[in-house]
Coordinates of N, CA, C and O in Angstrom, one line a residue:
A1 N 0.9 -1.2 0.0 CA 0.0 0.0 0.1 C 0.5 1.2 -0.1 O 2.0 1.3 0.5
I2 N 0.4 2.4 -0.5 CA 1.2 3.5 -0.8 C 0.7 4.8 0.0 O 0.7 6.0 -0.4
A3 N -0.6 4.3 0.8 CA -1.4 5.3 1.6 C -2.3 6.2 0.8 O -2.6 7.2 0.8
Q4 N -2.8 5.7 -0.2 CA -3.7 6.1 -1.0 C -5.1 5.9 -0.3 O -5.1 5.1 0.4
P5 N -6.1 6.4 -1.0 CA -7.5 6.2 -0.4 C -7.8 4.6 -0.6 O -7.4 4.0 -1.6
T6 N -8.8 4.1 0.1 CA -9.2 2.8 -0.1 C -10.3 2.8 -1.6 O -10.7 3.6 -1.9
G7 N -10.3 1.5 -1.9 CA -11.0 1.5 -3.2 C -10.2 1.6 -4.5 O -11.1 2.0 -5.5
I8 N -9.0 2.1 -4.4 CA -8.5 2.3 -5.6 C -6.8 1.8 -5.7 O -6.1 1.8 -4.6
G9 N -6.6 1.5 -6.8 CA -5.0 1.1 -6.9 C -4.8 0.8 -8.7 O -5.6 1.5 -9.4
F10 N -3.8 0.4 -9.1 CA -3.6 0.0 -10.2 C -2.8 -1.1 -10.4 O -2.2 -2.1 -9.8
L11 N -3.1 -1.7 -11.6 CA -2.5 -3.2 -12.0 C -1.7 -2.7 -13.3 O -2.4 -2.4 -14.2
W12 N -0.5 -3.3 -13.3 CA 0.1 -3.3 -14.7 C -0.1 -4.7 -15.6 O 0.0 -5.8 -14.7
G13 N -0.3 -4.5 -16.8 CA -0.6 -5.8 -17.6 C -0.1 -5.5 -19.1 O -0.2 -4.2 -19.3
R14 N 0.5 -6.5 -19.5 CA 1.0 -6.4 -21.1 C -0.1 -6.0 -21.9 O -1.4 -6.9 -21.8
L15 N -0.2 -5.5 -22.9 CA -1.3 -5.0 -23.7 C -1.8 -6.0 -24.5 O -3.0 -6.6 -24.4
D16 N -1.0 -7.1 -24.8 CA -1.3 -8.2 -25.9 C -2.1 -9.2 -25.0 O -2.8 -9.9 -25.4
V17 N -1.8 -9.3 -23.5 CA -2.6 -10.3 -22.8 C -4.1 -9.6 -22.6 O -5.1 -10.2 -22.7
L18 N -3.8 -8.2 -22.2 CA -5.3 -7.5 -21.7 C -5.9 -7.5 -23.0 O -7.4 -7.7 -22.7
E19 N -5.5 -7.5 -24.4 CA -6.5 -7.5 -25.3 C -7.3 -8.8 -25.5 O -8.3 -8.9 -26.0
T20 N -6.8 -10.1 -25.0 CA -7.3 -11.3 -25.1 C -8.6 -11.6 -24.1 O -9.2 -12.7 -24.1
M21 N -8.2 -10.8 -23.0 CA -9.2 -10.7 -21.6 C -10.4 -10.3 -21.9 O -10.6 -9.2 -22.2
P22 N -11.5 -11.1 -21.4 CA -13.0 -10.6 -21.3 C -13.1 -9.6 -20.3 O -12.2 -9.4 -19.6
P23 N -13.9 -8.7 -20.4 CA -14.4 -7.7 -19.0 C -14.9 -8.6 -18.0 O -15.4 -9.8 -18.1
Y24 N -14.5 -8.2 -16.8 CA -14.9 -8.9 -15.5 C -16.4 -8.1 -15.0 O -16.8 -8.7 -14.0
Q25 N -16.6 -7.2 -15.4 CA -17.7 -6.3 -14.7 C -18.3 -5.5 -16.0 O -17.5 -4.9 -16.9
S26 N -19.7 -5.2 -16.0 CA -20.1 -4.3 -17.1 C -20.9 -3.1 -16.4 O -21.1 -3.0 -15.4
G27 N -20.7 -2.4 -17.5 CA -21.2 -1.0 -17.0 C -21.0 0.4 -18.0 O -20.1 -0.1 -18.9
G28 N -21.1 1.5 -17.6 CA -20.6 2.7 -18.8 C -19.0 2.4 -18.9 O -18.3 2.3 -18.1
E29 N -19.0 3.1 -20.1 CA -17.4 3.5 -20.3 C -16.6 1.9 -20.8 O -15.5 2.2 -21.5
M30 N -17.1 0.7 -20.5 CA -16.3 -0.4 -20.9 C -16.8 -1.2 -22.3 O -16.2 -2.0 -22.7
I31 N -17.8 -0.4 -22.8 CA -18.3 -0.8 -24.2 C -17.7 0.0 -25.4 O -17.4 1.4 -25.2
D32 N -17.9 -0.8 -26.6 CA -17.5 0.2 -27.8 C -18.9 0.5 -28.3 O -19.2 1.6 -28.5
Q33 N -19.4 -0.7 -28.8 CA -20.8 -0.6 -29.6 C -21.9 -1.4 -28.7 O -21.6 -2.6 -28.5
V34 N -23.0 -0.9 -28.8 CA -24.1 -1.7 -28.2 C -25.4 -1.7 -29.3 O -25.6 -0.9 -29.6
T35 N -25.8 -2.8 -29.8 CA -27.2 -3.1 -30.5 C -28.0 -4.1 -29.9 O -27.5 -4.7 -28.9
L36 N -29.0 -4.2 -30.4 CA -30.0 -5.1 -29.9 C -29.4 -6.5 -30.2 O -29.8 -7.6 -29.4
E37 N -28.6 -6.5 -30.8 CA -28.1 -8.1 -31.2 C -26.8 -8.5 -30.4 O -26.4 -9.7 -30.4
G38 N -26.3 -7.5 -29.8 CA -25.0 -7.8 -29.2 C -24.3 -6.6 -28.8 O -24.7 -5.2 -29.0
S39 N -23.0 -6.7 -28.6 CA -22.1 -5.6 -28.0 C -20.9 -5.8 -28.1 O -20.4 -6.9 -28.0
T40 N -19.8 -4.7 -28.2 CA -18.6 -5.0 -28.2 C -17.8 -4.1 -27.3 O -18.4 -3.2 -26.8
F41 N -16.9 -4.5 -26.7 CA -16.0 -3.9 -25.8 C -14.9 -3.0 -26.0 O -14.5 -3.1 -27.0
A42 N -14.7 -2.1 -25.3 CA -13.8 -1.0 -25.4 C -12.2 -1.6 -25.6 O -12.1 -2.9 -24.9
S43 N -11.5 -1.2 -26.1 CA -10.1 -1.5 -26.1 C -9.4 -1.5 -24.3 O -10.1 -0.6 -24.0
P44 N -8.4 -2.1 -24.1 CA -7.8 -2.1 -22.7 C -7.4 -0.7 -23.0 O -6.9 -0.3 -23.9
P45 N -7.2 0.0 -21.6 CA -7.8 -0.5 -20.3 C -9.1 -0.1 -20.0 O -9.9 -0.6 -19.1
G46 N -9.8 0.4 -20.9 CA -11.4 1.2 -20.7 C -12.2 -0.1 -20.5 O -13.1 0.0 -19.7
R47 N -12.1 -1.3 -21.1 CA -12.5 -2.6 -20.9 C -13.1 -3.1 -19.4 O -13.7 -3.7 -19.1
F48 N -11.7 -2.6 -18.9 CA -11.9 -3.2 -17.3 C -12.1 -2.1 -16.4 O -12.0 -2.1 -15.1
E49 N -12.7 -0.9 -16.8 CA -12.9 0.3 -15.9 C -14.6 0.6 -16.3 O -14.9 1.7 -16.6
A50 N -15.4 -0.4 -15.7 CA -16.9 0.2 -16.0 C -17.5 0.7 -15.1 O -16.8 0.9 -13.8
G51 N -18.3 1.7 -15.2 CA -19.2 2.4 -14.1 C -18.3 3.7 -14.0 O -17.5 4.2 -14.8
T52 N -18.7 4.6 -13.0 CA -18.4 6.0 -12.8 C -16.9 5.7 -12.1 O -16.9 5.2 -11.2
P53 N -15.9 6.4 -12.7 CA -14.7 6.3 -12.3 C -14.5 7.0 -10.9 O -15.5 7.7 -10.2
A54 N -13.6 6.5 -10.0 CA -13.3 6.7 -8.4 C -12.7 7.8 -8.5 O -11.1 7.9 -8.4
I55 N -13.2 9.1 -9.0 CA -12.5 10.3 -9.3 C -11.5 10.9 -7.8 O -10.3 11.1 -7.9
A56 N -12.3 10.9 -6.8 CA -11.6 11.2 -5.7 C -10.7 10.4 -5.3 O -9.4 11.0 -4.8
Q57 N -10.8 9.2 -5.4 CA -9.9 8.1 -5.1 C -8.6 8.2 -5.9 O -7.5 8.1 -5.5
A58 N -8.6 8.7 -7.2 CA -7.9 8.8 -8.1 C -7.2 10.1 -7.7 O -5.7 9.9 -7.9
V59 N -7.6 10.9 -7.2 CA -6.7 12.3 -6.9 C -5.8 11.9 -5.6 O -4.6 12.3 -5.7
G60 N -6.4 11.0 -4.7 CA -5.7 10.7 -3.8 C -4.6 9.9 -4.2 O -3.6 10.0 -3.3
L61 N -4.8 8.8 -4.8 CA -3.9 8.0 -5.4 C -2.6 8.7 -5.7 O -1.6 8.6 -5.7
G62 N -3.1 9.7 -6.9 CA -2.1 10.6 -7.5 C -1.1 11.2 -6.4 O 0.4 11.4 -6.4
A63 N -1.8 11.8 -5.3 CA -1.0 12.6 -4.3 C -0.3 11.7 -3.6 O 0.9 11.8 -3.3
A64 N -0.8 10.5 -3.4 CA 0.3 9.3 -2.7 C 1.4 9.3 -3.5 O 2.5 9.1 -2.9
V65 N 1.2 8.9 -4.7 CA 2.6 8.6 -5.5 C 3.4 9.8 -5.5 O 4.5 9.8 -5.4
D66 N 2.7 11.2 -5.7 CA 3.5 12.2 -5.4 C 4.4 12.5 -4.4 O 5.6 12.8 -4.3
Y67 N 3.8 12.1 -3.1 CA 4.5 12.0 -2.0 C 5.7 11.1 -1.8 O 6.9 11.6 -1.3
L68 N 5.4 9.8 -2.2 CA 6.4 9.0 -2.3 C 7.6 9.1 -3.6 O 8.8 9.0 -2.8
A69 N 7.4 9.6 -4.5 CA 8.4 10.4 -5.1 C 9.1 11.4 -4.8 O 10.2 11.6 -5.1
G70 N 8.2 12.2 -4.0 CA 9.1 13.2 -3.3 C 10.1 12.9 -2.2 O 11.1 13.3 -2.1
L71 N 9.9 12.0 -1.6 CA 10.8 11.2 -0.6 C 11.8 10.6 -1.2 O 12.9 10.6 -0.7
G72 N 11.7 9.9 -2.6 CA 12.6 9.0 -3.5 C 12.4 7.9 -2.9 O 12.5 7.3 -1.7
M73 N 12.0 6.9 -3.8 CA 11.8 5.4 -3.3 C 13.0 4.9 -3.0 O 12.7 4.0 -2.0
A74 N 14.3 5.1 -3.3 CA 15.4 4.6 -2.9 C 15.6 4.8 -1.2 O 15.8 3.9 -0.6
N75 N 15.0 5.9 -0.9 CA 14.9 6.3 0.5 C 14.0 5.6 1.3 O 14.0 5.3 2.4
V76 N 12.8 5.5 0.7 CA 11.5 4.6 1.2 C 12.0 3.1 1.4 O 11.9 2.7 2.4
E77 N 13.0 2.7 0.3 CA 13.2 1.2 0.6 C 14.5 1.1 1.4 O 14.3 0.3 2.2
A78 N 15.0 1.9 1.6 CA 16.1 1.9 2.6 C 15.4 2.0 4.2 O 16.2 1.1 4.9
H79 N 14.7 2.7 4.2 CA 14.2 3.2 5.5 C 13.6 1.9 5.9 O 13.4 1.4 7.1
E80 N 12.6 1.1 5.0 CA 11.8 0.0 5.0 C 12.8 -1.1 5.7 O 12.5 -1.7 6.5
H81 N 13.5 -1.2 5.0 CA 14.6 -2.3 5.3 C 15.4 -2.4 6.5 O 15.1 -3.3 7.4
D82 N 15.7 -0.8 6.9 CA 16.4 -0.6 8.4 C 15.2 -1.0 9.4 O 15.5 -1.8 10.4
L83 N 14.1 -0.5 9.2 CA 13.0 -0.9 10.0 C 12.6 -2.3 10.2 O 12.3 -2.8 11.3
A84 N 12.7 -3.1 9.1 CA 12.3 -4.4 9.0 C 13.1 -5.1 9.6 O 13.3 -5.8 10.6
R85 N 14.7 -4.9 9.5 CA 15.8 -5.5 10.3 C 15.4 -5.2 11.9 O 15.8 -6.1 12.8
Y86 N 15.4 -4.1 12.3 CA 15.1 -3.5 13.6 C 13.9 -4.3 14.2 O 14.0 -4.8 15.3
L87 N 13.0 -4.2 13.4 CA 11.6 -4.7 14.1 C 11.8 -6.5 14.3 O 11.4 -6.9 15.6
V88 N 12.5 -6.9 13.5 CA 12.8 -8.3 13.8 C 13.7 -8.5 15.0 O 13.5 -9.7 15.8
E89 N 14.8 -7.8 14.9 CA 15.9 -8.0 16.2 C 14.9 -7.8 17.2 O 15.3 -8.6 18.2
R90 N 14.3 -6.8 17.6 CA 13.7 -6.5 18.7 C 12.5 -7.4 19.1 O 12.6 -7.8 20.3
L91 N 11.8 -8.0 18.2 CA 10.9 -8.9 18.6 C 11.2 -10.3 19.1 O 11.0 -11.1 19.8
S92 N 12.6 -10.6 18.1 CA 13.3 -11.9 18.6 C 13.8 -11.9 19.8 O 14.0 -13.1 20.2
A93 N 13.9 -10.8 20.4 CA 14.6 -11.0 21.8 C 13.6 -10.7 22.9 O 13.7 -11.0 24.0
V94 N 12.4 -10.8 22.6 CA 10.9 -10.9 23.6 C 10.8 -12.3 24.0 O 10.3 -13.4 23.1
D95 N 10.9 -12.8 25.0 CA 10.9 -14.2 25.5 C 9.2 -14.4 25.4 O 8.3 -13.7 25.7
G96 N 8.8 -15.7 24.9 CA 7.5 -16.1 24.7 C 7.2 -15.6 23.3 O 5.9 -16.0 23.1
L97 N 7.8 -15.0 22.5 CA 7.2 -14.3 21.3 C 7.3 -15.2 20.2 O 8.9 -15.6 20.1
A98 N 6.6 -15.8 19.5 CA 6.9 -16.6 18.3 C 6.7 -15.7 17.1 O 5.7 -15.0 16.9
L99 N 7.9 -15.6 16.2 CA 7.8 -14.7 15.0 C 7.6 -15.5 13.8 O 8.3 -16.4 14.0
Y100 N 6.8 -15.0 13.0 CA 6.4 -16.0 11.9 C 7.0 -15.0 10.7 O 7.2 -13.9 10.5
G101 N 7.5 -16.1 9.5 CA 7.9 -15.2 8.4 C 9.2 -15.4 8.1 O 9.6 -16.6 8.7
P102 N 10.0 -14.9 7.0 CA 11.2 -15.3 6.9 C 12.3 -15.1 8.0 O 12.0 -14.2 8.9
P103 N 13.2 -16.0 8.2 CA 14.1 -15.8 9.3 C 15.0 -14.7 9.2 O 15.1 -13.9 8.5
R104 N 15.4 -14.4 10.6 CA 16.4 -13.5 10.7 C 17.3 -13.3 9.8 O 18.0 -14.4 9.5
G105 N 17.6 -11.8 9.5 CA 18.7 -11.9 8.5 C 18.3 -12.0 6.9 O 19.1 -11.5 6.1
E106 N 17.2 -12.4 6.6 CA 16.5 -12.7 5.4 C 15.9 -11.3 5.1 O 15.3 -10.7 5.9
A107 N 15.9 -10.9 3.6 CA 15.2 -9.8 3.4 C 13.7 -9.9 3.5 O 12.9 -10.9 3.6
R108 N 12.9 -8.9 4.2 CA 11.4 -9.1 4.6 C 11.1 -7.7 4.4 O 11.7 -6.4 4.4
A109 N 9.5 -7.6 4.3 CA 8.8 -6.5 4.3 C 9.0 -5.7 5.8 O 9.2 -6.5 6.8
A110 N 8.6 -4.4 6.0 CA 8.7 -3.7 7.4 C 7.3 -4.1 8.1 O 6.4 -3.3 8.3
L111 N 7.1 -5.5 8.3 CA 6.0 -6.1 9.0 C 6.1 -7.2 9.6 O 7.4 -8.2 9.1
A112 N 5.7 -7.6 10.7 CA 6.0 -8.9 11.3 C 4.6 -9.4 12.1 O 3.9 -8.6 12.6
A113 N 4.7 -10.9 11.6 CA 3.5 -11.5 12.2 C 3.9 -12.2 13.4 O 4.9 -13.0 13.4
F114 N 3.2 -12.4 14.6 CA 3.9 -12.9 15.8 C 2.6 -13.5 16.6 O 1.4 -13.1 16.6
S115 N 3.1 -14.1 17.8 CA 2.1 -14.8 18.7 C 2.9 -14.7 20.0 O 4.3 -14.8 20.2
V116 N 2.2 -14.3 20.9 CA 3.0 -14.2 22.3 C 2.2 -15.3 23.0 O 1.0 -15.5 23.6
A117 N 3.0 -16.1 24.1 CA 2.5 -17.1 24.8 C 1.7 -16.8 25.8 O 2.4 -15.6 26.6
G118 N 0.5 -17.4 26.1 CA -0.3 -16.9 27.3 C -1.1 -15.6 27.0 O -1.9 -15.1 28.1
V119 N -1.1 -15.2 25.9 CA -1.8 -14.2 25.6 C -2.4 -14.1 24.3 O -1.8 -14.1 23.0
H120 N -3.6 -14.3 24.1 CA -4.5 -14.3 22.8 C -4.0 -13.1 21.8 O -3.9 -11.7 22.5
A121 N -4.2 -13.0 20.6 CA -3.5 -12.0 19.8 C -4.7 -10.9 20.0 O -4.1 -9.5 20.0
N122 N -6.1 -11.2 19.9 CA -7.0 -10.2 20.2 C -6.9 -9.5 21.5 O -6.8 -8.3 21.6
D123 N -6.4 -10.1 22.7 CA -6.2 -9.5 24.0 C -4.9 -8.6 23.8 O -4.8 -7.3 24.1
L124 N -4.0 -9.0 23.2 CA -2.6 -8.4 22.8 C -2.8 -6.9 22.2 O -2.3 -6.0 23.0
S125 N -3.7 -7.0 21.3 CA -4.0 -5.9 20.4 C -4.7 -4.8 21.2 O -4.5 -3.6 21.2
T126 N -5.8 -5.3 22.0 CA -6.7 -4.6 23.0 C -5.8 -3.6 24.0 O -5.6 -2.5 24.0
F127 N -4.9 -4.6 24.7 CA -4.0 -4.0 25.7 C -3.0 -3.0 25.0 O -2.5 -1.9 25.6
I128 N -2.3 -3.4 23.9 CA -1.3 -2.4 23.2 C -1.9 -1.1 22.8 O -1.5 0.0 22.8
D129 N -3.1 -1.1 22.3 CA -3.9 -0.1 22.1 C -4.0 0.8 23.0 O -4.1 2.1 23.0
Q130 N -4.0 0.5 24.3 CA -4.2 1.2 25.6 C -3.0 2.2 25.4 O -3.1 3.1 26.4
D131 N -1.8 1.7 25.1 CA -0.6 2.4 25.1 C -0.1 3.3 23.9 O 0.9 3.6 23.7
G132 N -1.3 3.2 22.9 CA -1.3 4.1 21.9 C -0.6 3.3 20.8 O -0.2 4.0 19.7
V133 N -0.4 2.1 20.9 CA 0.2 1.4 19.8 C -0.8 0.5 19.0 O -1.6 -0.1 19.5
A134 N -1.0 0.8 17.8 CA -2.0 0.1 16.6 C -1.1 -1.2 16.2 O -0.2 -1.0 15.5
I135 N -1.7 -2.2 16.3 CA -1.5 -3.5 15.4 C -2.7 -4.1 15.0 O -3.9 -3.8 15.3
R136 N -2.5 -5.1 14.1 CA -3.6 -5.8 13.9 C -3.7 -7.3 14.6 O -2.7 -8.1 14.8
A137 N -4.9 -7.9 14.9 CA -4.9 -9.2 15.3 C -5.9 -9.8 14.6 O -7.2 -9.3 14.1
G138 N -6.0 -11.3 14.3 CA -6.7 -12.1 13.7 C -6.0 -13.3 12.7 O -4.9 -13.3 13.2
H139 N -6.8 -13.6 11.8 CA -5.9 -14.4 11.0 C -5.7 -14.2 9.7 O -4.9 -14.5 8.8
H140 N -5.8 -12.6 9.5 CA -5.3 -11.8 8.2 C -5.5 -12.6 7.1 O -4.7 -12.6 6.2
C141 N -6.6 -13.3 6.8 CA -7.3 -14.0 5.7 C -6.3 -15.0 5.3 O -5.7 -15.3 4.2
T142 N -5.7 -15.8 6.4 CA -4.3 -16.8 6.2 C -5.0 -17.9 7.3 O -4.3 -18.6 7.7
Q143 N -6.0 -18.3 7.2 CA -6.7 -19.3 7.9 C -5.8 -20.6 7.9 O -5.8 -21.2 8.9
P144 N -5.7 -20.9 6.8 CA -5.1 -22.4 6.4 C -3.4 -22.2 7.2 O -3.3 -23.2 7.9
L145 N -3.0 -21.1 6.9 CA -1.5 -21.0 7.4 C -1.6 -21.0 9.1 O -0.8 -21.5 9.8
H146 N -2.5 -20.1 9.6 CA -3.1 -20.5 11.1 C -2.9 -21.8 11.5 O -2.7 -22.3 12.6
A147 N -3.9 -22.6 10.8 CA -4.3 -23.9 11.4 C -3.3 -24.7 11.2 O -2.8 -25.6 11.9
A148 N -2.0 -24.7 10.2 CA -0.9 -25.3 9.9 C 0.1 -24.8 11.3 O 1.1 -25.8 11.3
L149 N 0.1 -23.7 11.6 CA 0.8 -23.2 12.6 C 0.2 -23.6 13.9 O 0.9 -23.5 15.2
G150 N -1.2 -24.1 14.3 CA -1.5 -24.6 15.2 C -2.2 -23.2 16.2 O -2.1 -23.5 17.4
I151 N -2.3 -22.6 15.4 CA -3.0 -21.1 16.4 C -4.0 -20.4 15.8 O -4.4 -20.7 14.4
S152 N -4.9 -19.9 16.4 CA -6.3 -19.3 15.7 C -6.2 -17.9 15.5 O -7.0 -17.4 14.6
A153 N -4.8 -17.3 15.8 CA -4.9 -15.9 15.4 C -3.3 -15.3 15.8 O -2.8 -16.2 16.4
S154 N -2.9 -14.5 15.0 CA -1.6 -13.9 15.2 C -1.8 -12.3 15.4 O -2.9 -12.0 14.8
A155 N -0.6 -11.7 15.7 CA -0.9 -10.3 15.9 C -0.2 -10.0 14.8 O 1.2 -10.6 14.2
R156 N 0.0 -8.7 14.0 CA 0.8 -8.4 13.2 C 1.2 -6.8 13.5 O 0.2 -5.8 13.3
A157 N 2.2 -6.5 13.3 CA 2.8 -4.9 13.3 C 3.1 -4.6 11.9 O 4.2 -5.4 11.1
S158 N 2.7 -3.9 11.4 CA 3.0 -3.2 10.2 C 3.8 -1.7 10.1 O 2.9 -1.0 10.8
L159 N 4.8 -1.6 9.4 CA 5.5 -0.4 9.5 C 5.7 0.5 8.4 O 5.3 -0.3 7.1
Y160 N 5.7 1.7 8.2 CA 5.7 2.6 6.9 C 6.6 3.7 7.0 O 7.3 3.8 8.0
V161 N 6.6 4.4 5.9 CA 7.4 5.7 5.9 C 7.8 6.5 7.1 O 8.6 7.2 7.4
Y162 N 6.3 6.6 7.6 CA 6.5 7.4 8.9 C 6.6 7.0 10.3 O 6.7 7.4 11.2
S163 N 6.8 5.5 10.2 CA 7.2 4.9 11.5 C 8.7 5.1 11.6 O 9.6 5.2 10.7
T164 N 9.2 4.6 13.0 CA 10.3 5.1 13.6 C 11.1 4.0 14.3 O 10.3 3.0 14.9
R165 N 12.1 4.1 14.6 CA 12.8 2.9 15.7 C 11.9 3.1 17.1 O 11.7 2.2 17.8
A166 N 11.7 4.3 17.4 CA 11.1 4.7 18.5 C 9.6 4.0 18.6 O 9.4 3.4 19.5
D167 N 9.0 3.9 17.3 CA 7.5 3.2 17.4 C 7.6 1.9 17.6 O 6.9 1.1 18.3
V168 N 9.1 1.2 17.2 CA 9.1 -0.2 17.3 C 9.5 -0.4 18.8 O 9.0 -1.7 19.5
D169 N 10.3 0.2 19.4 CA 10.5 0.4 20.8 C 9.5 0.1 21.6 O 8.9 -0.4 22.5
A170 N 8.2 1.4 21.3 CA 7.2 1.2 22.0 C 6.4 0.1 21.9 O 5.8 -0.5 22.9
L171 N 6.3 -0.6 20.8 CA 5.4 -1.7 20.5 C 6.1 -2.5 21.4 O 5.6 -3.6 22.1
V172 N 7.4 -3.0 21.5 CA 8.3 -3.9 22.2 C 8.0 -4.0 24.0 O 7.6 -4.7 24.6
E173 N 8.2 -2.6 24.3 CA 7.6 -2.1 25.6 C 6.3 -2.6 26.1 O 5.9 -3.2 27.0
S174 N 5.4 -2.3 25.0 CA 3.9 -2.6 25.4 C 3.7 -4.0 25.1 O 2.8 -4.9 26.3
I175 N 4.2 -4.9 24.3 CA 4.0 -6.2 24.5 C 4.5 -7.0 25.6 O 4.1 -7.7 26.6
V176 N 5.8 -6.6 26.4 CA 6.4 -7.0 27.6 C 5.7 -6.7 28.5 O 5.4 -7.5 29.6
S177 N 5.2 -5.5 28.7 CA 4.1 -4.9 29.9 C 2.9 -5.8 29.8 O 2.4 -6.4 31.0
T178 N 2.2 -6.1 28.5 CA 1.3 -7.0 28.5 C 1.2 -8.3 29.2 O 0.5 -8.9 29.8
Q179 N 2.5 -8.9 28.5 CA 3.3 -10.3 28.9 C 3.0 -10.3 30.7 O 2.6 -11.1 31.1
R180 N 3.6 -9.2 31.2 CA 3.6 -9.4 32.5 C 2.3 -9.5 33.3 O 2.2 -10.1 34.3
L181 N 1.5 -8.5 32.8 CA 0.0 -8.2 33.1 C -0.6 -9.5 33.2 O -1.3 -10.2 34.3
F182 N -0.5 -10.5 32.1 CA -1.3 -11.3 32.0 C -0.6 -12.8 32.8 O -1.1 -13.4 33.3
A183 N 0.9 -12.6 33.1 CA 1.7 -13.7 33.8 C 1.1 -13.6 35.4 O 0.8 -14.3 36.0
Q184 N 0.6 -12.3 35.7 CA 0.3 -11.9 37.1 C -1.2 -12.5 37.1 O -1.7 -13.0 38.2
L185 N -2.2 -12.3 36.2 CA -3.5 -12.5 36.3 C -3.6 -14.0 36.3 O -4.2 -14.7 36.9
G186 N -2.8 -14.8 35.7 CA -2.9 -16.2 35.3 C -2.0 -17.1 36.7 O -2.3 -18.1 36.7
G187 N -1.3 -16.3 37.4 CA -0.5 -17.1 38.3 C -0.2 -16.6 39.8 O 0.1 -17.0 40.4

């Protein structure tokens, strides 16, 4: 994601492939000719853009692209890689935390899925939220993976260009604090 509004994005496709594909949706602007006997479709990309365009979202998408271009994509990438390494390093040091995804040292995005022994991901998310740290909790549309891992849910921390190492530190401090609280409640 590049911080654009929801409901919009872009997909690159080779023209020769797009020309062979039928439209997946019908509506205004995706047709070429309509008669009582049949219809023909517009050339790509128009045949895949049925209905009223998402104008406000397109303006927002353009602003997001301009913002990232202003930062410089090499800078964005370097920042993401630095944060990813730091996130994995800090989470790996938390006792009782199982980190999912590529092993430490391998290239990865600046996000991490994890679980904490003795604390359900939804509870963890709720308590961390009280410290002003936002994470996601649930199955993240990967229920078969969670079943294979033997867990019902995981937590996920996702970082972006505005995230800092201090944000990672706050996350880890809140995880450890929540672990202590649950340990006291359970024993």
